RNA sequence: GGGGGAAUGUCCCGAGUGGCAAAGGGGGCGGACUGUAAAUCCGCUGGCGUACGCCUUCGUAGGUUCGAGUCCUACUUCCCCCA
């Protein structure tokens, strides 16, 4: 059985009938689809069910997951039922896609902790429940862990040829890079395909979505459902999220852009969007906000410094979706006060130093305490390069004691990173 | 089964004659310039110490040597040739 692939569907050549596909197309969510026309027809005929799977390798999702979360959100908004699949079982195997080597195997305890932590993010984007188009959340550990080996091989393994498996990028890449690929990892794509079939049986799920890197894994699931269940099944992937200058997105603040507030404060999340490159503003507004398209067109047409207004709209809208309107407003207010009025803002992320300790600290130690440097050496180098400012004044001597007159001050690293220190 | 190569700074690629904290890129961070943008130019990019310095790094484990990324042995993984 072969898969019809629609690559890069352009608005000129295809006019969707369903709201879902129309929105996906207009807003730039679609990279590849197994059969866009048929999927559109199905979505136009009535509510359908789709899923996206998420690993439990960390205790928070990051910005790379956000496109697919937005897709699920639109999917629900346009009248369909989304399934969030937590990879409690597949995480035990580990997806080899885009990885040079096998990662350390996570324990059950860690996986379960991560799973519980990740769950919370989704409720901000979707309505969960038991009826109609309410989203549901399932864990593939529920069925994968019960599989017996022989049974698995006979029921599912028989549908996959090694010849074909070797042709998938996730496998090919590892072989080309001369890195070992364990048999454990080699099985990952079968696990994911099994998920699709299981969700098809349990919930009549006919669509799996994900990032473009998941294309191979998704195809396997589509084929398995078609073959075993003899029913239509579709796959839809989104483009990889990069900035216009070709870089991986989310490095603006030095680390990964986490979605959990404990990992990355709403203020820093807001800042990340605020610092979007000019050329990305329109694209990001379409993908990460729900502003009407004509409004987006107006915003992205702003020239010169005026486009900063569009970036603020983007930051407000995106932060509101994830952290809620209050957190977004607070972050925006802190940024305006700190950057545009040069005032000390109580709403900046705060570093607390015990009373008395602050004046006994070196500038180096303060930089480390503020999270601006990863080690003392790093802090010294940063200060030598003129990166550190207290209340706007450049700190010159890394070894000198901190000079702060009041009980609080604004710390700044580089152009855009600000913290409030209180003692 | 036999023979020949390869694994380098835990982000990636990649030089490396026995004296190496280890060339050079990319990426990242910072400075200048700007609009909290991009492009451009410049600096930094193992840990601890104020500093002479000390400690930890070159697939894994041993060994030779005053001294080993560099030589020897075994192991792991990958590539090529022969069977």
CSV table of C-alpha atoms (C1' of nucleotides) in Angstrom, one decimal:
chain,number,residue,atom,x,y,z
A,1,UNK,CA,0.0,0.0,0.0
A,2,UNK,CA,1.4,3.4,-0.9
A,3,UNK,CA,0.9,6.7,0.7
A,4,UNK,CA,-0.2,9.7,-1.3
A,5,UNK,CA,1.7,12.6,-0.2
A,6,UNK,CA,0.7,16.2,-0.5
A,7,UNK,CA,3.8,18.4,0.1
A,8,UNK,CA,3.7,22.1,0.6
A,9,UNK,CA,0.1,22.7,-0.4
A,10,UNK,CA,-0.2,26.2,-1.6
A,11,UNK,CA,-3.3,28.3,-1.2
A,12,UNK,CA,-3.6,28.8,-4.9
A,13,UNK,CA,-4.0,25.1,-5.8
A,14,UNK,CA,-6.2,23.8,-3.1
A,15,UNK,CA,-9.4,25.3,-1.6
A,16,UNK,CA,-10.4,23.5,1.5
A,17,UNK,CA,-14.0,22.8,2.4
A,18,UNK,CA,-13.4,22.2,6.1
A,19,UNK,CA,-12.8,24.9,8.6
A,20,UNK,CA,-10.0,23.0,10.1
A,21,UNK,CA,-7.9,22.5,7.0
A,22,UNK,CA,-8.7,26.1,5.9
A,23,UNK,CA,-7.3,27.5,9.1
A,24,UNK,CA,-4.3,25.2,9.0
A,25,UNK,CA,-3.5,26.3,5.5
A,26,UNK,CA,-4.1,30.0,6.0
A,27,UNK,CA,-1.9,30.1,9.0
A,28,UNK,CA,1.0,28.1,7.8
A,29,UNK,CA,0.7,25.0,9.9
A,30,UNK,CA,0.9,22.5,7.1
A,31,UNK,CA,4.2,21.0,5.9
A,32,UNK,CA,3.1,17.6,4.6
A,33,UNK,CA,-0.1,15.6,4.5
A,34,UNK,CA,-0.7,12.1,3.5
A,35,UNK,CA,-3.9,13.0,1.5
A,36,UNK,CA,-5.0,16.5,2.0
A,37,UNK,CA,-8.0,16.4,-0.2
A,38,UNK,CA,-9.5,13.3,1.5
A,39,UNK,CA,-8.7,14.6,4.9
A,40,UNK,CA,-10.4,17.8,4.1
A,41,UNK,CA,-13.5,15.9,2.9
A,42,UNK,CA,-13.6,13.9,6.1
A,43,UNK,CA,-13.2,16.9,8.3
A,44,UNK,CA,-15.9,18.7,6.4
A,45,UNK,CA,-18.3,15.8,6.7
A,46,UNK,CA,-18.4,15.9,10.5
A,47,UNK,CA,-16.4,15.8,13.7
A,48,UNK,CA,-13.3,13.6,13.5
A,49,UNK,CA,-10.7,12.6,16.0
A,50,UNK,CA,-6.9,13.3,15.8
A,51,UNK,CA,-4.0,12.9,18.1
A,52,UNK,CA,-0.5,14.2,18.8
A,53,UNK,CA,1.9,12.3,20.9
A,54,UNK,CA,4.3,13.8,23.5
A,55,UNK,CA,7.4,12.4,25.1
A,56,UNK,CA,7.9,12.5,28.8
A,57,UNK,CA,11.7,13.0,28.6
A,58,UNK,CA,11.6,16.3,30.6
A,59,UNK,CA,9.3,17.7,33.2
A,60,UNK,CA,8.2,20.5,30.9
A,61,UNK,CA,7.4,20.8,27.2
A,62,UNK,CA,9.2,23.5,25.3
A,63,UNK,CA,8.5,25.9,22.5
A,64,UNK,CA,9.1,23.3,19.9
A,65,UNK,CA,5.9,21.5,21.0
A,66,UNK,CA,3.9,24.7,20.8
A,67,UNK,CA,2.9,24.4,17.1
A,68,UNK,CA,1.4,21.1,17.6
A,69,UNK,CA,-0.4,22.2,20.7
A,70,UNK,CA,-1.9,25.1,18.7
A,71,UNK,CA,-2.9,22.7,16.0
A,72,UNK,CA,-4.8,20.6,18.5
A,73,UNK,CA,-6.4,23.8,19.9
A,74,UNK,CA,-7.6,24.8,16.4
A,75,UNK,CA,-8.7,21.3,15.8
A,76,UNK,CA,-11.0,21.5,18.8
A,77,UNK,CA,-12.2,25.0,18.0
A,78,UNK,CA,-13.2,24.0,14.5
A,79,UNK,CA,-15.4,21.3,15.8
A,80,UNK,CA,-13.3,18.2,16.3
A,81,UNK,CA,-12.1,16.0,19.1
A,82,UNK,CA,-8.3,16.1,20.0
A,83,UNK,CA,-6.5,13.4,21.8
A,84,UNK,CA,-3.3,14.2,23.7
A,85,UNK,CA,-1.2,11.1,23.9
A,86,UNK,CA,1.3,11.0,26.6
A,87,UNK,CA,4.2,8.7,25.8
A,88,UNK,CA,4.5,7.0,29.2
A,89,UNK,CA,5.3,3.8,27.4
A,90,UNK,CA,7.3,5.0,24.3
A,91,UNK,CA,9.5,7.1,26.5
A,92,UNK,CA,10.8,3.9,27.9
A,93,UNK,CA,12.1,3.0,24.5
A,94,UNK,CA,13.2,6.4,23.3
A,95,UNK,CA,12.7,8.0,19.9
A,96,UNK,CA,15.9,7.8,17.9
A,97,UNK,CA,14.7,10.6,15.5
A,98,UNK,CA,17.3,13.3,15.3
A,99,UNK,CA,19.5,11.8,17.9
A,100,UNK,CA,23.1,10.8,17.6
A,101,UNK,CA,23.0,8.3,20.3
A,102,UNK,CA,20.7,6.5,22.7
A,103,UNK,CA,19.8,8.6,25.7
A,104,UNK,CA,20.0,7.2,29.2
A,105,UNK,CA,16.9,5.2,29.9
A,106,UNK,CA,14.6,6.9,32.3
A,107,UNK,CA,13.1,5.2,35.3
A,108,UNK,CA,9.4,4.8,35.8
A,109,UNK,CA,9.4,7.2,38.6
A,110,UNK,CA,11.0,10.0,36.5
A,111,UNK,CA,8.7,9.3,33.6
A,112,UNK,CA,5.6,9.5,35.8
A,113,UNK,CA,6.8,12.7,37.5
A,114,UNK,CA,7.5,14.3,34.1
A,115,UNK,CA,4.1,13.1,32.8
A,116,UNK,CA,2.2,14.7,35.6
A,117,UNK,CA,4.1,17.9,35.2
A,118,UNK,CA,3.5,18.1,31.5
A,119,UNK,CA,-0.2,17.5,31.7
A,120,UNK,CA,-0.9,20.8,33.2
A,121,UNK,CA,0.2,22.7,30.2
A,122,UNK,CA,-2.5,21.3,28.0
A,123,UNK,CA,-5.4,22.4,30.0
A,124,UNK,CA,-4.5,26.0,29.1
A,125,UNK,CA,-5.0,25.3,25.5
A,126,UNK,CA,-7.9,22.8,25.3
A,127,UNK,CA,-11.0,21.9,27.1
A,128,UNK,CA,-10.9,18.4,28.5
A,129,UNK,CA,-13.9,16.3,29.4
A,130,UNK,CA,-15.9,13.2,28.6
A,131,UNK,CA,-18.4,14.3,25.9
A,132,UNK,CA,-18.6,15.6,22.4
A,133,UNK,CA,-15.5,17.4,21.3
A,134,UNK,CA,-13.9,17.5,24.7
A,135,UNK,CA,-10.3,16.7,24.5
A,136,UNK,CA,-9.1,13.5,26.1
A,137,UNK,CA,-5.7,12.6,27.4
A,138,UNK,CA,-4.4,9.0,27.2
A,139,UNK,CA,-1.1,7.3,28.2
A,140,UNK,CA,0.3,4.7,25.8
A,141,UNK,CA,1.8,2.9,28.8
A,142,UNK,CA,-1.7,1.6,29.3
A,143,UNK,CA,-1.5,-0.7,26.3
A,144,UNK,CA,2.2,-0.9,25.4
A,145,UNK,CA,3.2,-2.3,28.7
A,146,UNK,CA,0.7,-5.2,28.4
A,147,UNK,CA,2.1,-6.4,25.1
A,148,UNK,CA,3.7,-9.8,25.1
A,149,UNK,CA,6.7,-10.1,22.9
A,150,UNK,CA,5.6,-13.0,20.7
A,151,UNK,CA,2.1,-11.5,20.5
A,152,UNK,CA,3.5,-8.2,19.5
A,153,UNK,CA,5.7,-9.7,16.8
A,154,UNK,CA,2.9,-11.7,15.3
A,155,UNK,CA,0.2,-9.0,15.5
A,156,UNK,CA,2.3,-6.0,14.5
A,157,UNK,CA,5.8,-7.0,13.5
A,158,UNK,CA,4.5,-9.0,10.6
A,159,UNK,CA,3.4,-5.8,9.0
A,160,UNK,CA,6.8,-4.1,8.9
A,161,UNK,CA,9.7,-5.0,6.7
A,162,UNK,CA,13.2,-4.3,7.9
A,163,UNK,CA,14.0,-3.2,4.3
A,164,UNK,CA,11.5,-0.4,4.6
A,165,UNK,CA,12.4,0.5,8.2
A,166,UNK,CA,16.0,1.0,7.1
A,167,UNK,CA,14.9,3.6,4.6
A,168,UNK,CA,13.5,6.0,7.2
A,169,UNK,CA,15.5,9.0,8.0
A,170,UNK,CA,15.6,8.3,11.7
A,171,UNK,CA,17.4,5.1,11.1
A,172,UNK,CA,19.3,6.1,8.0
A,173,UNK,CA,20.8,9.1,9.7
A,174,UNK,CA,22.2,7.1,12.5
A,175,UNK,CA,23.7,4.6,10.1
A,176,UNK,CA,25.2,7.3,8.0
A,177,UNK,CA,26.7,9.1,11.0
A,178,UNK,CA,28.3,5.8,12.1
A,179,UNK,CA,26.5,5.9,15.4
A,180,UNK,CA,25.1,2.7,16.9
A,181,UNK,CA,21.4,2.2,16.8
A,182,UNK,CA,20.3,-0.3,19.3
A,183,UNK,CA,17.5,-2.8,18.6
A,184,UNK,CA,15.6,-1.2,21.4
A,185,UNK,CA,15.5,2.1,19.6
A,186,UNK,CA,14.9,0.4,16.3
A,187,UNK,CA,11.5,-0.7,17.7
A,188,UNK,CA,10.4,2.8,18.5
A,189,UNK,CA,8.6,3.3,15.2
A,190,UNK,CA,6.6,0.2,15.6
A,191,UNK,CA,5.5,1.3,19.1
A,192,UNK,CA,4.3,4.6,17.7
A,193,UNK,CA,2.5,2.9,14.9
A,194,UNK,CA,0.9,0.7,17.4
A,195,UNK,CA,-0.3,3.7,19.2
A,196,UNK,CA,-2.1,5.0,16.2
A,197,UNK,CA,-3.9,1.7,15.6
A,198,UNK,CA,-4.8,1.5,19.2
A,199,UNK,CA,-6.3,5.0,19.2
A,200,UNK,CA,-8.1,4.2,16.0
A,201,UNK,CA,-9.7,1.1,17.7
A,202,UNK,CA,-10.5,2.8,20.9
A,203,UNK,CA,-11.5,6.3,19.8
A,204,UNK,CA,-11.9,6.0,16.0
A,205,UNK,CA,-9.0,8.3,15.6
A,206,UNK,CA,-8.2,8.9,11.9
A,207,UNK,CA,-5.4,11.5,12.0
A,208,UNK,CA,-2.0,11.8,13.6
A,209,UNK,CA,-0.3,15.2,13.6
A,210,UNK,CA,3.2,16.2,14.6
A,211,UNK,CA,6.3,18.0,13.6
A,212,UNK,CA,8.0,17.4,10.3
A,213,UNK,CA,10.6,15.3,12.0
A,214,UNK,CA,7.8,12.8,12.9
A,215,UNK,CA,6.8,12.2,9.3
A,216,UNK,CA,8.4,8.8,9.2
A,217,UNK,CA,6.9,7.6,12.4
A,218,UNK,CA,3.5,9.0,11.4
A,219,UNK,CA,3.6,7.2,8.0
A,220,UNK,CA,4.2,3.9,9.7
A,221,UNK,CA,1.1,4.4,11.9
A,222,UNK,CA,-1.0,5.5,8.9
A,223,UNK,CA,0.0,2.4,7.0
A,224,UNK,CA,-0.6,0.1,9.9
A,225,UNK,CA,-4.1,1.4,10.4
A,226,UNK,CA,-5.0,1.2,6.8
A,227,UNK,CA,-3.6,-2.3,6.6
A,228,UNK,CA,-5.0,-3.8,9.7
A,229,UNK,CA,-8.2,-1.9,10.2
A,230,UNK,CA,-8.9,-1.4,6.5
A,231,UNK,CA,-9.9,2.1,7.2
A,232,UNK,CA,-8.7,5.5,6.0
A,233,UNK,CA,-6.1,7.1,8.2
A,234,UNK,CA,-4.2,10.4,7.7
A,235,UNK,CA,-1.0,12.1,8.8
A,236,UNK,CA,-0.3,15.8,8.9
A,237,UNK,CA,3.0,17.5,9.8
A,238,UNK,CA,4.0,21.0,10.6
A,239,UNK,CA,7.1,22.8,9.4
A,240,UNK,CA,10.1,22.9,11.7
A,241,UNK,CA,10.2,26.0,13.7
A,242,UNK,CA,13.2,28.2,12.9
A,243,UNK,CA,13.9,31.8,12.8
A,244,UNK,CA,14.3,33.7,9.5
A,245,UNK,CA,18.1,33.7,10.0
A,246,UNK,CA,17.9,30.0,9.9
A,247,UNK,CA,18.5,29.3,13.6
A,248,UNK,CA,16.7,27.0,15.9
A,249,UNK,CA,14.1,29.0,17.7
A,250,UNK,CA,14.2,29.6,21.4
A,251,UNK,CA,17.9,30.3,22.1
A,252,UNK,CA,17.3,33.9,22.7
A,253,UNK,CA,17.5,33.6,26.4
A,254,UNK,CA,20.4,31.2,26.5
A,255,UNK,CA,18.5,28.0,27.3
A,256,UNK,CA,15.5,26.1,26.1
A,257,UNK,CA,12.2,28.0,26.1
A,258,UNK,CA,10.2,26.0,28.5
A,259,UNK,CA,6.4,26.2,28.8
A,260,UNK,CA,6.2,25.5,32.5
A,261,UNK,CA,6.3,28.7,34.5
A,262,UNK,CA,8.6,27.2,37.1
A,263,UNK,CA,11.2,26.6,34.4
A,264,UNK,CA,10.8,29.8,32.5
A,265,UNK,CA,8.9,32.8,34.1
A,266,UNK,CA,6.1,34.4,32.2
A,267,UNK,CA,8.2,37.5,32.1
A,268,UNK,CA,11.0,35.7,30.2
A,269,UNK,CA,8.5,34.0,28.0
A,270,UNK,CA,7.1,37.4,27.1
A,271,UNK,CA,10.6,38.7,26.4
A,272,UNK,CA,11.3,35.8,24.1
A,273,UNK,CA,8.4,36.8,21.9
A,274,UNK,CA,9.2,40.5,22.2
A,275,UNK,CA,12.6,39.8,20.8
A,276,UNK,CA,11.4,38.1,17.7
A,277,UNK,CA,13.2,39.0,14.5
A,278,UNK,CA,11.4,41.4,12.3
A,279,UNK,CA,11.1,39.0,9.5
A,280,UNK,CA,9.4,36.4,11.7
A,281,UNK,CA,6.6,38.6,13.2
A,282,UNK,CA,3.9,37.8,10.7
A,283,UNK,CA,4.6,34.1,10.6
A,284,UNK,CA,4.7,33.8,14.4
A,285,UNK,CA,1.5,35.8,14.8
A,286,UNK,CA,-0.3,33.4,12.5
A,287,UNK,CA,1.1,30.3,14.3
A,288,UNK,CA,1.1,31.3,17.9
A,289,UNK,CA,-1.8,33.7,18.3
A,290,UNK,CA,-5.4,33.7,17.2
A,291,UNK,CA,-5.6,37.2,15.9
A,292,UNK,CA,-7.6,37.6,12.7
A,293,UNK,CA,-5.5,37.4,9.5
A,294,UNK,CA,-6.3,40.9,8.3
A,295,UNK,CA,-5.1,42.3,11.6
A,296,UNK,CA,-1.9,40.2,11.3
A,297,UNK,CA,-1.4,41.5,7.8
A,298,UNK,CA,-1.6,45.1,9.1
A,299,UNK,CA,0.8,44.4,12.0
A,300,UNK,CA,3.5,42.7,9.9
A,301,UNK,CA,3.4,45.5,7.4
A,302,UNK,CA,4.6,48.0,10.0
A,303,UNK,CA,8.0,49.3,9.0
A,304,UNK,CA,11.1,50.2,10.9
A,305,UNK,CA,10.8,50.7,14.7
A,306,UNK,CA,7.0,50.5,14.4
A,307,UNK,CA,7.1,46.8,14.1
A,308,UNK,CA,8.0,46.7,17.8
A,309,UNK,CA,4.3,47.3,18.4
A,310,UNK,CA,3.6,44.1,16.5
A,311,UNK,CA,6.1,42.3,18.6
A,312,UNK,CA,4.4,43.4,21.8
A,313,UNK,CA,1.0,42.3,20.4
A,314,UNK,CA,2.6,38.9,19.7
A,315,UNK,CA,4.2,38.7,23.1
A,316,UNK,CA,0.9,39.6,24.8
A,317,UNK,CA,-1.2,37.2,22.9
A,318,UNK,CA,1.2,34.3,23.1
A,319,UNK,CA,1.8,34.8,26.8
A,320,UNK,CA,-1.9,35.1,27.4
A,321,UNK,CA,-2.6,31.8,25.8
A,322,UNK,CA,0.0,29.9,27.9
A,323,UNK,CA,0.0,31.8,31.2
A,324,UNK,CA,-3.2,33.7,31.2
A,325,UNK,CA,-4.1,37.4,30.8
A,326,UNK,CA,-2.9,38.5,34.3
A,327,UNK,CA,0.6,37.1,33.9
A,328,UNK,CA,0.8,38.5,30.4
A,329,UNK,CA,-0.2,42.0,31.6
A,330,UNK,CA,2.2,41.9,34.4
A,331,UNK,CA,5.0,40.8,32.1
A,332,UNK,CA,4.2,43.5,29.7
A,333,UNK,CA,4.0,46.2,32.4
A,334,UNK,CA,7.4,45.1,33.8
A,335,UNK,CA,8.9,45.3,30.3
A,336,UNK,CA,7.4,48.7,29.6
A,337,UNK,CA,8.6,50.1,32.9
A,338,UNK,CA,12.1,48.6,32.7
A,339,UNK,CA,12.8,49.3,29.0
A,340,UNK,CA,10.7,52.2,27.9
A,341,UNK,CA,10.7,54.3,31.1
A,342,UNK,CA,13.9,53.1,32.6
A,343,UNK,CA,12.2,52.6,35.9
A,344,UNK,CA,12.7,50.0,38.5
A,345,UNK,CA,9.9,47.5,38.1
A,346,UNK,CA,8.7,45.3,41.0
A,347,UNK,CA,7.3,42.9,38.4
A,348,UNK,CA,10.7,41.8,37.0
A,349,UNK,CA,11.8,38.3,38.0
A,350,UNK,CA,13.3,38.7,41.4
A,351,UNK,CA,16.4,37.4,43.1
A,352,UNK,CA,16.3,37.5,46.8
A,353,UNK,CA,19.5,37.8,48.8
A,354,UNK,CA,19.4,37.5,52.6
A,355,UNK,CA,19.6,40.8,54.4
A,356,UNK,CA,23.2,41.8,55.0
A,357,UNK,CA,24.6,39.2,52.6
A,358,UNK,CA,24.3,41.5,49.6
A,359,UNK,CA,26.9,44.1,50.7
A,360,UNK,CA,29.3,41.2,51.5
A,361,UNK,CA,29.0,39.7,48.0
A,362,UNK,CA,31.3,40.3,45.1
A,363,UNK,CA,29.9,41.3,41.8
A,364,UNK,CA,30.9,37.9,40.5
A,365,UNK,CA,28.9,36.1,43.1
A,366,UNK,CA,25.9,38.4,42.5
A,367,UNK,CA,26.0,37.6,38.8
A,368,UNK,CA,25.9,33.9,39.5
A,369,UNK,CA,23.2,34.3,42.1
A,370,UNK,CA,21.1,36.1,39.6
A,371,UNK,CA,21.4,33.3,37.1
A,372,UNK,CA,23.4,35.5,34.7
A,373,UNK,CA,26.5,33.3,34.8
A,374,UNK,CA,27.0,29.6,35.0
A,375,UNK,CA,30.2,29.8,37.1
A,376,UNK,CA,32.4,32.3,38.8
A,377,UNK,CA,34.8,32.2,35.9
A,378,UNK,CA,32.0,32.8,33.5
A,379,UNK,CA,30.8,35.8,35.6
A,380,UNK,CA,34.3,37.3,35.6
A,381,UNK,CA,34.6,36.9,31.9
A,382,UNK,CA,31.2,38.5,31.4
A,383,UNK,CA,32.0,41.4,33.6
A,384,UNK,CA,35.4,41.9,31.8
A,385,UNK,CA,33.4,42.1,28.6
A,386,UNK,CA,31.1,44.8,30.1
A,387,UNK,CA,28.0,42.7,30.2
A,388,UNK,CA,26.9,43.4,33.8
A,389,UNK,CA,25.1,46.5,34.9
A,390,UNK,CA,23.6,47.5,38.3
A,391,UNK,CA,20.9,50.2,38.0
A,392,UNK,CA,22.2,50.9,34.6
A,393,UNK,CA,25.8,51.4,35.6
A,394,UNK,CA,28.3,49.1,34.1
A,395,UNK,CA,30.2,47.0,36.6
A,396,UNK,CA,33.9,47.3,36.1
A,397,UNK,CA,35.5,45.2,38.8
A,398,UNK,CA,34.5,41.5,39.1
A,399,UNK,CA,36.1,41.1,42.5
A,400,UNK,CA,34.8,44.2,44.1
A,401,UNK,CA,32.0,44.1,46.6
A,402,UNK,CA,28.5,44.9,45.4
A,403,UNK,CA,27.6,48.5,45.7
A,404,UNK,CA,23.9,49.0,46.1
A,405,UNK,CA,22.6,51.7,48.3
A,406,UNK,CA,19.0,50.7,48.8
A,407,UNK,CA,17.4,47.3,49.5
A,408,UNK,CA,16.8,46.7,45.8
A,409,UNK,CA,18.3,47.3,42.4
A,410,UNK,CA,17.9,46.4,38.8
A,411,UNK,CA,20.5,43.9,37.5
A,412,UNK,CA,21.0,43.7,33.8
A,413,UNK,CA,23.0,41.4,31.6
A,414,UNK,CA,23.5,42.4,28.1
A,415,UNK,CA,20.9,44.4,26.4
A,416,UNK,CA,17.7,42.6,27.2
A,417,UNK,CA,18.0,40.5,30.4
A,418,UNK,CA,16.9,42.1,33.5
A,419,UNK,CA,16.3,41.0,37.1
A,420,UNK,CA,15.4,42.7,40.3
A,421,UNK,CA,17.5,42.0,43.3
A,422,UNK,CA,16.1,42.5,46.8
A,423,UNK,CA,17.7,42.0,50.2
B,1,G,C1',36.6,-15.5,10.0
B,2,G,C1',41.2,-12.4,8.2
B,3,G,C1',43.4,-7.4,7.1
B,4,G,C1',43.3,-1.9,7.3
B,5,G,C1',41.2,2.6,9.3
B,6,A,C1',38.2,5.8,12.8
B,7,A,C1',36.3,7.7,17.8
B,8,U,C1',39.0,14.9,20.2
B,9,G,C1',37.2,20.4,24.4
B,10,U,C1',29.7,16.1,27.1
B,11,C,C1',26.1,21.8,21.4
B,12,C,C1',28.0,20.4,16.4
B,13,C,C1',32.0,19.9,12.7
B,14,G,C1',37.1,19.4,13.0
B,15,A,C1',43.2,20.0,13.2
B,16,G,C1',46.6,17.8,16.5
B,17,U,C1',54.9,16.1,15.5
B,18,G,C1',55.3,12.7,23.4
B,19,G,C1',55.5,18.6,27.0
B,20,C,C1',48.3,20.5,25.4
B,21,A,C1',43.8,23.4,28.5
B,22,A,C1',44.7,21.2,23.1
B,23,A,C1',44.6,25.0,15.9
B,24,G,C1',40.3,26.4,13.1
B,25,G,C1',35.1,26.8,12.0
B,26,G,C1',29.7,26.8,13.2
B,27,G,C1',26.6,27.7,17.3
B,28,G,C1',26.1,30.3,21.9
B,29,C,C1',27.2,34.6,25.1
B,30,G,C1',29.0,39.6,25.4
B,31,G,C1',30.8,44.7,23.4
B,32,A,C1',30.1,48.6,19.4
B,33,C,C1',26.1,50.1,16.0
B,34,U,C1',20.5,50.0,16.4
B,35,G,C1',14.5,49.8,17.3
B,36,U,C1',15.0,45.1,23.5
B,37,A,C1',15.3,43.4,15.5
B,38,A,C1',18.5,41.9,11.4
B,39,A,C1',23.2,42.6,9.0
B,40,U,C1',28.3,44.1,10.1
B,41,C,C1',32.8,44.6,13.0
B,42,C,C1',35.3,43.2,17.8
B,43,G,C1',35.9,40.1,22.3
B,44,C,C1',34.8,35.6,25.2
B,45,U,C1',33.4,30.4,25.0
B,46,G,C1',36.3,23.5,31.1
B,47,G,C1',36.1,24.1,36.9
B,48,C,C1',38.3,26.5,41.5
B,49,G,C1',41.5,30.7,43.1
B,50,U,C1',42.7,38.0,43.4
B,51,A,C1',47.2,36.0,41.2
B,52,C,C1',52.4,32.5,40.4
B,53,G,C1',48.9,28.2,40.5
B,54,C,C1',45.7,23.8,41.3
B,55,C,C1',42.0,20.3,39.4
B,56,U,C1',39.1,17.8,35.4
B,57,U,C1',38.9,16.8,30.0
B,58,C,C1',40.6,13.7,23.8
B,59,G,C1',35.4,6.0,23.1
B,60,U,C1',36.3,2.4,27.9
B,61,A,C1',40.0,-0.1,31.0
B,62,G,C1',44.9,-1.1,31.9
B,63,G,C1',50.4,-0.3,30.6
B,64,U,C1',55.2,2.1,28.9
B,65,U,C1',57.4,7.0,30.1
B,66,C,C1',60.0,12.3,34.2
B,67,G,C1',55.8,13.4,31.1
B,68,A,C1',50.5,10.5,26.7
B,69,G,C1',45.0,13.1,22.9
B,70,U,C1',49.7,11.5,20.7
B,71,C,C1',53.2,4.9,22.0
B,72,C,C1',51.7,-0.5,23.7
B,73,U,C1',47.6,-4.2,25.2
B,74,A,C1',42.5,-5.5,25.8
B,75,C,C1',37.5,-4.1,25.2
B,76,U,C1',33.2,-1.2,22.9
B,77,U,C1',31.1,1.0,18.5
B,78,C,C1',31.6,2.5,13.4
B,79,C,C1',33.8,2.5,8.3
B,80,C,C1',36.6,0.0,4.2
B,81,C,C1',38.9,-4.3,1.8
B,82,C,C1',39.4,-9.8,1.5
B,83,A,C1',36.8,-14.6,2.5
